[in-house]
Amino acid sequence: MTKHLSCPVPRESDLEAGPLVSNNQCYEQYLFDHGYAAGYIKRCKSGVAHLSRWMGFTQKKADEVGEALIAEFLDVHLPRCSCRSVLHDRSSLGTALGHLLAALRATGAIPLRATELTPIGEELRRYDKHMIEARNLVSSTRKVGLAVVGRLLFSCFGDGRINFPEIRAEHVRNFLIQQATLHNKPTSIRYVVSSLHSYFRWRTTLGDQVHSLIGVLVYPANWQLASLPKALKPEEVEQLVASLGQAGPLMRRADAMVRCALDLGLRSAEVARLSLDDIDWRAGTIALRGTKGRRDDVMPLPVSTGQAIVEYLSHERPKTKHRMLFARHVAPREQPIGPKVVRHSIRQAYARAGLKYTGSHLLRHTMASRLLAGGSSLKEVADVLRHRSLDTTLIYAKLDSRSLVKVALPWPGSAA
């Protein structure tokens, strides 16, 4: 029976007792490498020391560490715990012990999670490696593809062995029907079809007979030019720009992000990936690397954008080991930001300006409409937006009122 008595009080300096003592340095280094502050590391170590002493008191071994053991510690021991001078907050303890699992798995001290050891887990790791090495896909695209493929395989095999001849066309059809009920836009279900199409093509290169499954995958109708792209009106652009430059935490970072999206037409992922080394201050250019089109481009750096970036670098950006332009201001500081941070910052900028909008991509559309209004051709807009095909840019033709007036037919019944 598990004992629920208080365990000895651990020292704050290190894990000097219990089966986790040998992992002290590994754990501290893991937190340090991920940019956590000394005070936070000390607090986390107190939580792990609590777990280590409890494990020693209940005669548990280091190789037993995993989600189940931590759940027992939090659910069974913690409610009855009267240990002194240790971390008791469940949320903080859960976070500290989550870091512990990540650190131990990163060094091979404990095995991967059970879900990662299943045949599907192994298959997804192999497919992810293929997407990285052979197709050079970005993380967000791979994540969507792995989620879709994982759901299909689990619906067919559960945790059992994968056997492709057992997957029938009706399985794929039923899966697509089920997925379609979860998405209300044709573009969303297209991601599902595209992900499965790419996966089955990969399996074909490995010798699997899945041609009939590829034939089942039909893209839903999606009239890309049916809608009118949303863009800020000129007065709304002025309203947004006028709201920049406010004092407050992270305001300079948000200003620079807005400028990158509005002046350069960058996608949120492209803003997040900008590096300090991408800016040539003497030449007045900024390089975009690994864009959605999987190519590198060099663009002129507008003065307004450069000034906003300089303000951020001079007065707000924290010191980091990495060279990314935009950094986290909370731990883990050494982990680069993602597109979500950019989108969140732009949404907040809209709110400060009194605008109702929420989408960061709106600024990209706004740039396109401003270029057209200024006399640029669709080809020039396509070049600035870095579209691989001019067809992608055609939707902006509906924003080009200057050119549309020239080709518009007279309204029936009106004077010639």
Short mmCIF file of C-alpha atoms in Angstrom, two decimals:
data_model
loop_
_atom_site.label_atom_id
_atom_site.label_comp_id
_atom_site.label_asym_id
_atom_site.label_seq_id
_atom_site.Cartn_x
_atom_site.Cartn_y
_atom_site.Cartn_z
CA MET A 1 0.00 0.00 0.00
CA THR A 2 1.25 3.48 -0.88
CA LYS A 3 2.27 5.54 2.12
CA HIS A 4 0.86 9.04 2.46
CA LEU A 5 3.03 10.31 5.29
CA SER A 6 5.09 13.43 4.96
CA CYS A 7 8.43 12.97 3.26
CA PRO A 8 11.62 14.60 4.58
CA VAL A 9 12.08 18.26 3.70
CA PRO A 10 14.37 18.61 0.62
CA ARG A 11 17.05 21.21 0.39
CA GLU A 12 16.45 24.04 -2.02
CA SER A 13 19.87 23.73 -3.65
CA ASP A 14 19.57 20.37 -5.38
CA LEU A 15 18.03 16.92 -5.48
CA GLU A 16 20.25 15.37 -2.87
CA ALA A 17 18.03 12.43 -1.99
CA GLY A 18 15.75 9.95 -3.67
CA PRO A 19 16.03 8.04 -6.97
CA LEU A 20 16.09 11.22 -9.11
CA VAL A 21 19.26 12.61 -7.56
CA SER A 22 21.39 11.60 -10.54
CA ASN A 23 19.12 13.58 -12.88
CA ASN A 24 19.58 16.89 -11.07
CA GLN A 25 22.13 18.35 -13.47
CA CYS A 26 20.26 17.11 -16.54
CA TYR A 27 17.04 18.76 -15.34
CA GLU A 28 18.66 22.06 -14.44
CA GLN A 29 20.52 22.21 -17.77
CA TYR A 30 17.30 21.48 -19.67
CA LEU A 31 15.50 24.41 -18.03
CA PHE A 32 18.49 26.70 -18.49
CA ASP A 33 18.82 25.83 -22.18
CA HIS A 34 15.16 26.68 -22.68
CA GLY A 35 15.61 30.17 -21.29
CA TYR A 36 13.98 29.85 -17.88
CA ALA A 37 15.04 32.28 -15.16
CA ALA A 38 17.05 31.18 -12.14
CA GLY A 39 14.14 31.76 -9.76
CA TYR A 40 11.82 29.64 -11.86
CA ILE A 41 14.42 26.86 -12.12
CA LYS A 42 14.84 26.89 -8.34
CA ARG A 43 11.07 26.58 -7.89
CA CYS A 44 10.84 23.70 -10.36
CA LYS A 45 13.71 21.89 -8.66
CA SER A 46 11.84 22.15 -5.38
CA GLY A 47 8.90 20.38 -7.00
CA VAL A 48 11.09 17.64 -8.44
CA ALA A 49 12.84 17.26 -5.09
CA HIS A 50 9.41 16.73 -3.54
CA LEU A 51 8.68 13.97 -6.07
CA SER A 52 12.11 12.40 -5.59
CA ARG A 53 11.79 12.23 -1.80
CA TRP A 54 8.28 10.76 -2.13
CA MET A 55 9.58 8.13 -4.58
CA GLY A 56 12.35 7.16 -2.18
CA PHE A 57 9.89 7.04 0.72
CA THR A 58 7.52 4.75 -1.24
CA GLN A 59 10.39 2.67 -2.68
CA LYS A 60 9.76 3.57 -6.32
CA LYS A 61 12.53 3.34 -8.89
CA ALA A 62 13.76 5.98 -11.33
CA ASP A 63 12.72 3.88 -14.35
CA GLU A 64 9.10 4.03 -13.12
CA VAL A 65 8.88 7.77 -13.83
CA GLY A 66 6.10 8.52 -16.29
CA GLU A 67 2.63 10.01 -16.60
CA ALA A 68 1.08 7.32 -14.40
CA LEU A 69 3.53 7.82 -11.53
CA ILE A 70 3.19 11.60 -11.64
CA ALA A 71 -0.60 11.25 -11.67
CA GLU A 72 -0.36 9.09 -8.53
CA PHE A 73 1.89 11.66 -6.88
CA LEU A 74 -0.46 14.53 -7.69
CA ASP A 75 -3.76 12.74 -7.11
CA VAL A 76 -2.95 10.50 -4.16
CA HIS A 77 -0.03 11.98 -2.24
CA LEU A 78 -0.49 15.71 -2.77
CA PRO A 79 -3.98 16.05 -1.27
CA ARG A 80 -2.74 14.40 1.94
CA CYS A 81 0.73 15.94 1.88
CA SER A 82 1.99 17.88 4.90
CA CYS A 83 5.58 18.18 3.68
CA ARG A 84 7.24 21.47 4.62
CA SER A 85 9.29 23.87 2.47
CA VAL A 86 8.34 22.29 -0.84
CA LEU A 87 6.16 23.19 -3.77
CA HIS A 88 2.50 22.28 -3.12
CA ASP A 89 0.60 24.14 -5.85
CA ARG A 90 -0.80 21.45 -8.14
CA SER A 91 -0.59 23.52 -11.30
CA SER A 92 3.02 24.55 -10.66
CA LEU A 93 3.97 21.01 -9.68
CA GLY A 94 2.36 19.62 -12.82
CA THR A 95 4.34 22.04 -14.98
CA ALA A 96 7.63 21.31 -13.19
CA LEU A 97 7.13 17.56 -13.54
CA GLY A 98 6.14 17.95 -17.17
CA HIS A 99 9.53 19.57 -17.73
CA LEU A 100 11.06 16.61 -15.92
CA LEU A 101 9.51 14.09 -18.31
CA ALA A 102 10.66 16.11 -21.31
CA ALA A 103 14.21 16.36 -19.94
CA LEU A 104 14.46 12.66 -19.13
CA ARG A 105 13.09 11.63 -22.52
CA ALA A 106 15.40 14.03 -24.33
CA THR A 107 18.40 12.26 -22.78
CA GLY A 108 17.00 8.75 -23.10
CA ALA A 109 16.81 8.29 -19.33
CA ILE A 110 13.22 7.07 -19.64
CA PRO A 111 11.42 5.57 -22.65
CA LEU A 112 9.12 7.48 -24.97
CA ARG A 113 5.45 7.73 -24.17
CA ALA A 114 3.36 4.64 -24.83
CA THR A 115 1.53 6.42 -27.66
CA GLU A 116 4.86 7.04 -29.36
CA LEU A 117 5.76 3.33 -29.17
CA THR A 118 2.65 2.11 -31.01
CA PRO A 119 2.88 1.08 -34.67
CA ILE A 120 1.03 4.26 -35.63
CA GLY A 121 3.42 6.38 -33.58
CA GLU A 122 6.40 4.80 -35.34
CA GLU A 123 4.73 5.24 -38.74
CA LEU A 124 4.08 8.92 -38.10
CA ARG A 125 7.70 9.47 -37.06
CA ARG A 126 8.90 7.92 -40.32
CA TYR A 127 6.46 9.97 -42.37
CA ASP A 128 7.45 13.16 -40.54
CA LYS A 129 11.11 12.43 -41.33
CA HIS A 130 10.17 12.05 -45.00
CA MET A 131 8.31 15.37 -45.02
CA ILE A 132 11.33 17.09 -43.51
CA GLU A 133 14.10 15.52 -45.56
CA ALA A 134 12.43 14.91 -48.92
CA ARG A 135 9.83 17.68 -49.10
CA ASN A 136 11.26 20.36 -46.80
CA LEU A 137 7.80 21.13 -45.39
CA VAL A 138 7.37 23.64 -42.60
CA SER A 139 6.32 22.52 -39.13
CA SER A 140 2.72 23.76 -39.37
CA THR A 141 2.09 21.84 -42.62
CA ARG A 142 3.63 18.66 -41.21
CA LYS A 143 1.56 18.95 -38.05
CA VAL A 144 -1.68 19.07 -40.03
CA GLY A 145 -0.63 16.14 -42.21
CA LEU A 146 0.40 13.97 -39.27
CA ALA A 147 -2.86 14.68 -37.43
CA VAL A 148 -4.97 13.69 -40.45
CA VAL A 149 -2.97 10.54 -41.23
CA GLY A 150 -2.92 9.55 -37.56
CA ARG A 151 -6.71 9.80 -37.33
CA LEU A 152 -7.20 7.65 -40.42
CA LEU A 153 -4.78 4.96 -39.30
CA PHE A 154 -6.25 4.85 -35.80
CA SER A 155 -9.77 4.53 -37.20
CA CYS A 156 -8.60 1.50 -39.19
CA PHE A 157 -6.15 -0.23 -36.82
CA GLY A 158 -6.39 1.30 -33.35
CA ASP A 159 -3.17 0.44 -31.50
CA GLY A 160 -2.61 -2.67 -33.59
CA ARG A 161 -0.26 -3.45 -36.46
CA ILE A 162 -0.67 -1.44 -39.67
CA ASN A 163 -1.57 -3.59 -42.69
CA PHE A 164 -2.30 -1.49 -45.79
CA PRO A 165 -4.11 -4.23 -47.78
CA GLU A 166 -6.77 -4.11 -45.06
CA ILE A 167 -7.59 -0.46 -45.82
CA ARG A 168 -10.51 -0.45 -48.24
CA ALA A 169 -11.86 2.35 -50.37
CA GLU A 170 -15.00 2.49 -48.24
CA HIS A 171 -12.83 3.08 -45.15
CA VAL A 172 -11.34 6.17 -46.74
CA ARG A 173 -14.74 7.37 -48.01
CA ASN A 174 -16.32 6.99 -44.58
CA PHE A 175 -13.36 8.76 -42.99
CA LEU A 176 -13.71 11.70 -45.38
CA ILE A 177 -17.45 11.90 -44.70
CA GLN A 178 -16.79 11.90 -40.97
CA GLN A 179 -14.12 14.59 -41.32
CA ALA A 180 -16.39 16.72 -43.51
CA THR A 181 -18.87 16.98 -40.64
CA LEU A 182 -16.13 18.61 -38.55
CA HIS A 183 -15.34 21.32 -41.10
CA ASN A 184 -17.72 23.97 -42.40
CA LYS A 185 -15.48 25.26 -45.19
CA PRO A 186 -14.41 23.47 -48.40
CA THR A 187 -10.87 24.75 -47.87
CA SER A 188 -10.68 22.87 -44.56
CA ILE A 189 -11.65 19.50 -45.97
CA ARG A 190 -9.20 20.12 -48.83
CA TYR A 191 -6.41 19.98 -46.26
CA VAL A 192 -7.64 16.52 -45.23
CA VAL A 193 -7.72 15.28 -48.83
CA SER A 194 -4.34 16.82 -49.62
CA SER A 195 -2.74 15.29 -46.52
CA LEU A 196 -4.00 11.79 -47.35
CA HIS A 197 -3.04 12.17 -50.99
CA SER A 198 0.54 13.04 -50.05
CA TYR A 199 0.74 10.20 -47.54
CA PHE A 200 -0.54 7.55 -49.95
CA ARG A 201 1.89 8.75 -52.63
CA TRP A 202 4.72 8.27 -50.13
CA ARG A 203 3.51 4.77 -49.32
CA THR A 204 3.43 4.03 -53.05
CA THR A 205 7.14 4.83 -53.30
CA LEU A 206 7.71 2.23 -50.57
CA GLY A 207 5.97 -0.46 -52.62
CA ASP A 208 2.48 -0.44 -51.08
CA GLN A 209 -0.44 -0.98 -53.45
CA VAL A 210 -2.58 2.01 -52.46
CA HIS A 211 -3.46 3.34 -55.93
CA SER A 212 -7.14 2.54 -55.40
CA LEU A 213 -7.12 4.60 -52.20
CA ILE A 214 -5.66 7.60 -54.02
CA GLY A 215 -8.52 7.34 -56.52
CA VAL A 216 -11.04 7.79 -53.71
CA LEU A 217 -9.61 11.16 -52.74
CA VAL A 218 -11.64 13.84 -54.50
CA TYR A 219 -11.19 17.51 -53.71
CA PRO A 220 -14.44 19.35 -52.88
CA ALA A 221 -15.54 22.21 -55.09
CA ASN A 222 -14.08 25.49 -53.93
CA TRP A 223 -14.67 28.60 -55.99
CA GLN A 224 -11.61 30.59 -55.01
CA LEU A 225 -12.68 33.75 -56.84
CA ALA A 226 -16.27 33.73 -55.52
CA SER A 227 -15.69 35.96 -52.52
CA LEU A 228 -14.28 39.44 -52.22
CA PRO A 229 -11.05 39.64 -50.20
CA LYS A 230 -11.44 41.78 -47.10
CA ALA A 231 -9.13 44.74 -46.72
CA LEU A 232 -8.91 47.78 -44.49
CA LYS A 233 -10.33 50.97 -45.90
CA PRO A 234 -7.92 53.92 -46.25
CA GLU A 235 -9.40 55.61 -43.19
CA GLU A 236 -9.06 52.38 -41.21
CA VAL A 237 -5.41 52.10 -42.21
CA GLU A 238 -4.87 55.63 -40.91
CA GLN A 239 -6.70 54.69 -37.71
CA LEU A 240 -4.48 51.65 -37.20
CA VAL A 241 -1.25 53.52 -37.94
CA ALA A 242 -2.26 56.38 -35.63
CA SER A 243 -2.71 53.90 -32.76
CA LEU A 244 0.90 52.67 -33.00
CA GLY A 245 3.61 54.04 -30.74
CA GLN A 246 1.73 53.68 -27.48
CA ALA A 247 3.68 53.05 -24.28
CA GLY A 248 3.33 49.73 -22.51
CA PRO A 249 4.65 46.17 -22.33
CA LEU A 250 5.34 44.56 -25.72
CA MET A 251 3.93 47.57 -27.57
CA ARG A 252 7.08 48.08 -29.66
CA ARG A 253 7.12 44.42 -30.65
CA ALA A 254 3.48 44.62 -31.72
CA ASP A 255 4.15 47.83 -33.67
CA ALA A 256 6.99 46.21 -35.58
CA MET A 257 4.87 43.12 -36.34
CA VAL A 258 2.01 45.27 -37.64
CA ARG A 259 4.43 47.19 -39.85
CA CYS A 260 5.91 43.97 -41.26
CA ALA A 261 2.43 42.74 -42.19
CA LEU A 262 1.08 46.06 -43.44
CA ASP A 263 4.14 47.45 -45.27
CA LEU A 264 5.64 44.19 -46.55
CA GLY A 265 2.57 41.96 -46.80
CA LEU A 266 4.22 39.22 -44.73
CA ARG A 267 2.28 36.24 -43.50
CA SER A 268 2.23 35.68 -39.74
CA ALA A 269 4.56 32.66 -40.08
CA GLU A 270 6.99 34.75 -42.13
CA VAL A 271 7.00 37.48 -39.48
CA ALA A 272 7.73 34.89 -36.79
CA ARG A 273 10.66 33.44 -38.78
CA LEU A 274 12.46 36.74 -39.40
CA SER A 275 16.06 36.72 -38.20
CA LEU A 276 18.38 39.54 -37.22
CA ASP A 277 20.66 38.32 -40.00
CA ASP A 278 17.90 38.79 -42.59
CA ILE A 279 18.13 42.59 -42.41
CA ASP A 280 20.78 44.44 -44.40
CA TRP A 281 20.68 47.91 -42.87
CA ARG A 282 23.18 49.40 -45.31
CA ALA A 283 21.37 48.16 -48.40
CA GLY A 284 17.94 48.78 -46.88
CA THR A 285 16.66 45.27 -47.63
CA ILE A 286 15.13 42.36 -45.77
CA ALA A 287 15.47 38.71 -46.79
CA LEU A 288 12.62 36.24 -46.51
CA ARG A 289 13.81 32.67 -46.18
CA GLY A 290 11.83 29.45 -46.37
CA THR A 291 8.55 31.16 -47.27
CA LYS A 292 5.33 29.36 -48.13
CA GLY A 293 6.63 29.06 -51.69
CA ARG A 294 9.78 27.37 -50.29
CA ARG A 295 12.11 30.00 -51.74
CA ASP A 296 14.21 32.91 -50.58
CA ASP A 297 13.32 36.49 -51.55
CA VAL A 298 14.87 39.88 -50.88
CA MET A 299 12.59 42.91 -50.49
CA PRO A 300 13.20 46.61 -49.92
CA LEU A 301 12.80 47.54 -46.26
CA PRO A 302 10.44 50.54 -45.95
CA VAL A 303 11.60 53.32 -43.66
CA SER A 304 8.49 53.03 -41.45
CA THR A 305 9.08 49.30 -40.99
CA GLY A 306 12.78 49.76 -40.29
CA GLN A 307 12.09 52.45 -37.70
CA ALA A 308 9.57 50.24 -35.89
CA ILE A 309 12.08 47.36 -35.82
CA VAL A 310 14.85 49.63 -34.53
CA GLU A 311 12.59 50.87 -31.73
CA TYR A 312 11.91 47.30 -30.70
CA LEU A 313 15.55 46.21 -30.86
CA SER A 314 16.80 49.30 -29.01
CA HIS A 315 14.32 49.47 -26.17
CA GLU A 316 12.39 46.24 -25.73
CA ARG A 317 13.90 43.05 -27.13
CA PRO A 318 15.38 40.85 -24.36
CA LYS A 319 18.86 39.33 -24.62
CA THR A 320 18.75 35.84 -26.10
CA LYS A 321 21.11 33.24 -27.47
CA HIS A 322 19.12 32.87 -30.69
CA ARG A 323 19.17 35.32 -33.61
CA MET A 324 15.44 35.51 -34.31
CA LEU A 325 14.18 39.08 -34.71
CA PHE A 326 11.14 38.73 -32.47
CA ALA A 327 11.74 37.02 -29.14
CA ARG A 328 9.65 35.72 -26.29
CA HIS A 329 9.52 37.99 -23.27
CA VAL A 330 8.59 35.19 -20.88
CA ALA A 331 10.14 31.78 -20.40
CA PRO A 332 11.13 29.83 -22.34
CA ARG A 333 12.89 32.83 -23.88
CA GLU A 334 15.20 30.71 -26.03
CA GLN A 335 12.27 29.10 -27.80
CA PRO A 336 11.38 31.09 -30.93
CA ILE A 337 7.91 32.56 -31.21
CA GLY A 338 5.34 31.03 -33.53
CA PRO A 339 2.67 32.48 -35.83
CA LYS A 340 0.14 32.47 -32.97
CA VAL A 341 2.13 35.14 -31.13
CA VAL A 342 2.12 37.32 -34.25
CA ARG A 343 -1.61 36.87 -34.81
CA HIS A 344 -2.34 37.63 -31.17
CA SER A 345 -0.24 40.80 -31.25
CA ILE A 346 -1.99 42.05 -34.39
CA ARG A 347 -5.44 41.32 -32.94
CA GLN A 348 -4.53 43.39 -29.91
CA ALA A 349 -3.35 46.20 -32.21
CA TYR A 350 -6.75 46.16 -33.93
CA ALA A 351 -8.46 46.42 -30.55
CA ARG A 352 -6.30 49.36 -29.46
CA ALA A 353 -7.17 51.11 -32.72
CA GLY A 354 -10.88 50.52 -32.17
CA LEU A 355 -11.19 48.22 -35.20
CA LYS A 356 -13.47 45.20 -35.19
CA TYR A 357 -11.17 42.94 -37.18
CA THR A 358 -9.26 39.91 -35.88
CA GLY A 359 -7.43 38.31 -38.82
CA SER A 360 -3.75 39.11 -39.32
CA HIS A 361 -3.98 38.11 -43.01
CA LEU A 362 -6.21 41.14 -43.48
CA LEU A 363 -3.10 43.34 -43.56
CA ARG A 364 -1.69 41.31 -46.46
CA HIS A 365 -4.92 41.87 -48.40
CA THR A 366 -4.77 45.54 -47.46
CA MET A 367 -1.30 45.89 -48.91
CA ALA A 368 -2.45 44.31 -52.19
CA SER A 369 -5.41 46.68 -52.47
CA ARG A 370 -3.18 49.69 -51.73
CA LEU A 371 -0.75 48.64 -54.46
CA LEU A 372 -3.58 48.29 -56.98
CA ALA A 373 -5.05 51.64 -55.95
CA GLY A 374 -1.63 53.19 -56.50
CA GLY A 375 -1.48 51.97 -60.10
CA SER A 376 0.47 48.69 -59.74
CA SER A 377 -0.38 45.84 -62.10
CA LEU A 378 -1.50 42.39 -60.97
CA LYS A 379 1.90 41.03 -62.01
CA GLU A 380 3.62 43.56 -59.74
CA VAL A 381 1.28 42.67 -56.86
CA ALA A 382 2.02 38.97 -57.43
CA ASP A 383 5.76 39.67 -57.27
CA VAL A 384 5.47 41.64 -54.03
CA LEU A 385 3.23 39.01 -52.42
CA ARG A 386 5.57 36.27 -53.75
CA HIS A 387 2.81 34.22 -55.35
CA ARG A 388 4.13 31.32 -57.39
CA SER A 389 1.16 31.55 -59.76
CA LEU A 390 -0.55 34.64 -61.11
CA ASP A 391 -3.86 32.78 -60.68
CA THR A 392 -3.48 33.21 -56.92
CA THR A 393 -3.39 36.97 -57.38
CA LEU A 394 -6.47 37.15 -59.63
CA ILE A 395 -8.82 37.50 -56.67
CA TYR A 396 -7.36 40.95 -56.07
CA ALA A 397 -8.55 42.03 -59.52
CA LYS A 398 -11.96 42.61 -57.93
CA LEU A 399 -10.36 45.22 -55.69
CA ASP A 400 -8.93 47.08 -58.69
CA SER A 401 -11.86 49.43 -59.27
CA ARG A 402 -9.68 51.66 -61.48
CA SER A 403 -9.27 48.91 -64.07
CA LEU A 404 -12.72 47.38 -63.63
CA VAL A 405 -14.41 50.65 -64.56
CA LYS A 406 -12.74 50.49 -67.97
CA VAL A 407 -14.13 47.05 -68.79
CA ALA A 408 -17.50 47.24 -67.05
CA LEU A 409 -20.52 46.81 -69.34
CA PRO A 410 -23.33 49.38 -69.21
CA TRP A 411 -26.18 48.53 -66.88
CA PRO A 412 -29.20 47.21 -68.88
CA GLY A 413 -31.58 50.05 -69.67
CA SER A 414 -29.07 52.79 -68.96
CA ALA A 415 -28.16 55.42 -71.53
CA ALA A 416 -25.42 54.40 -73.92
#
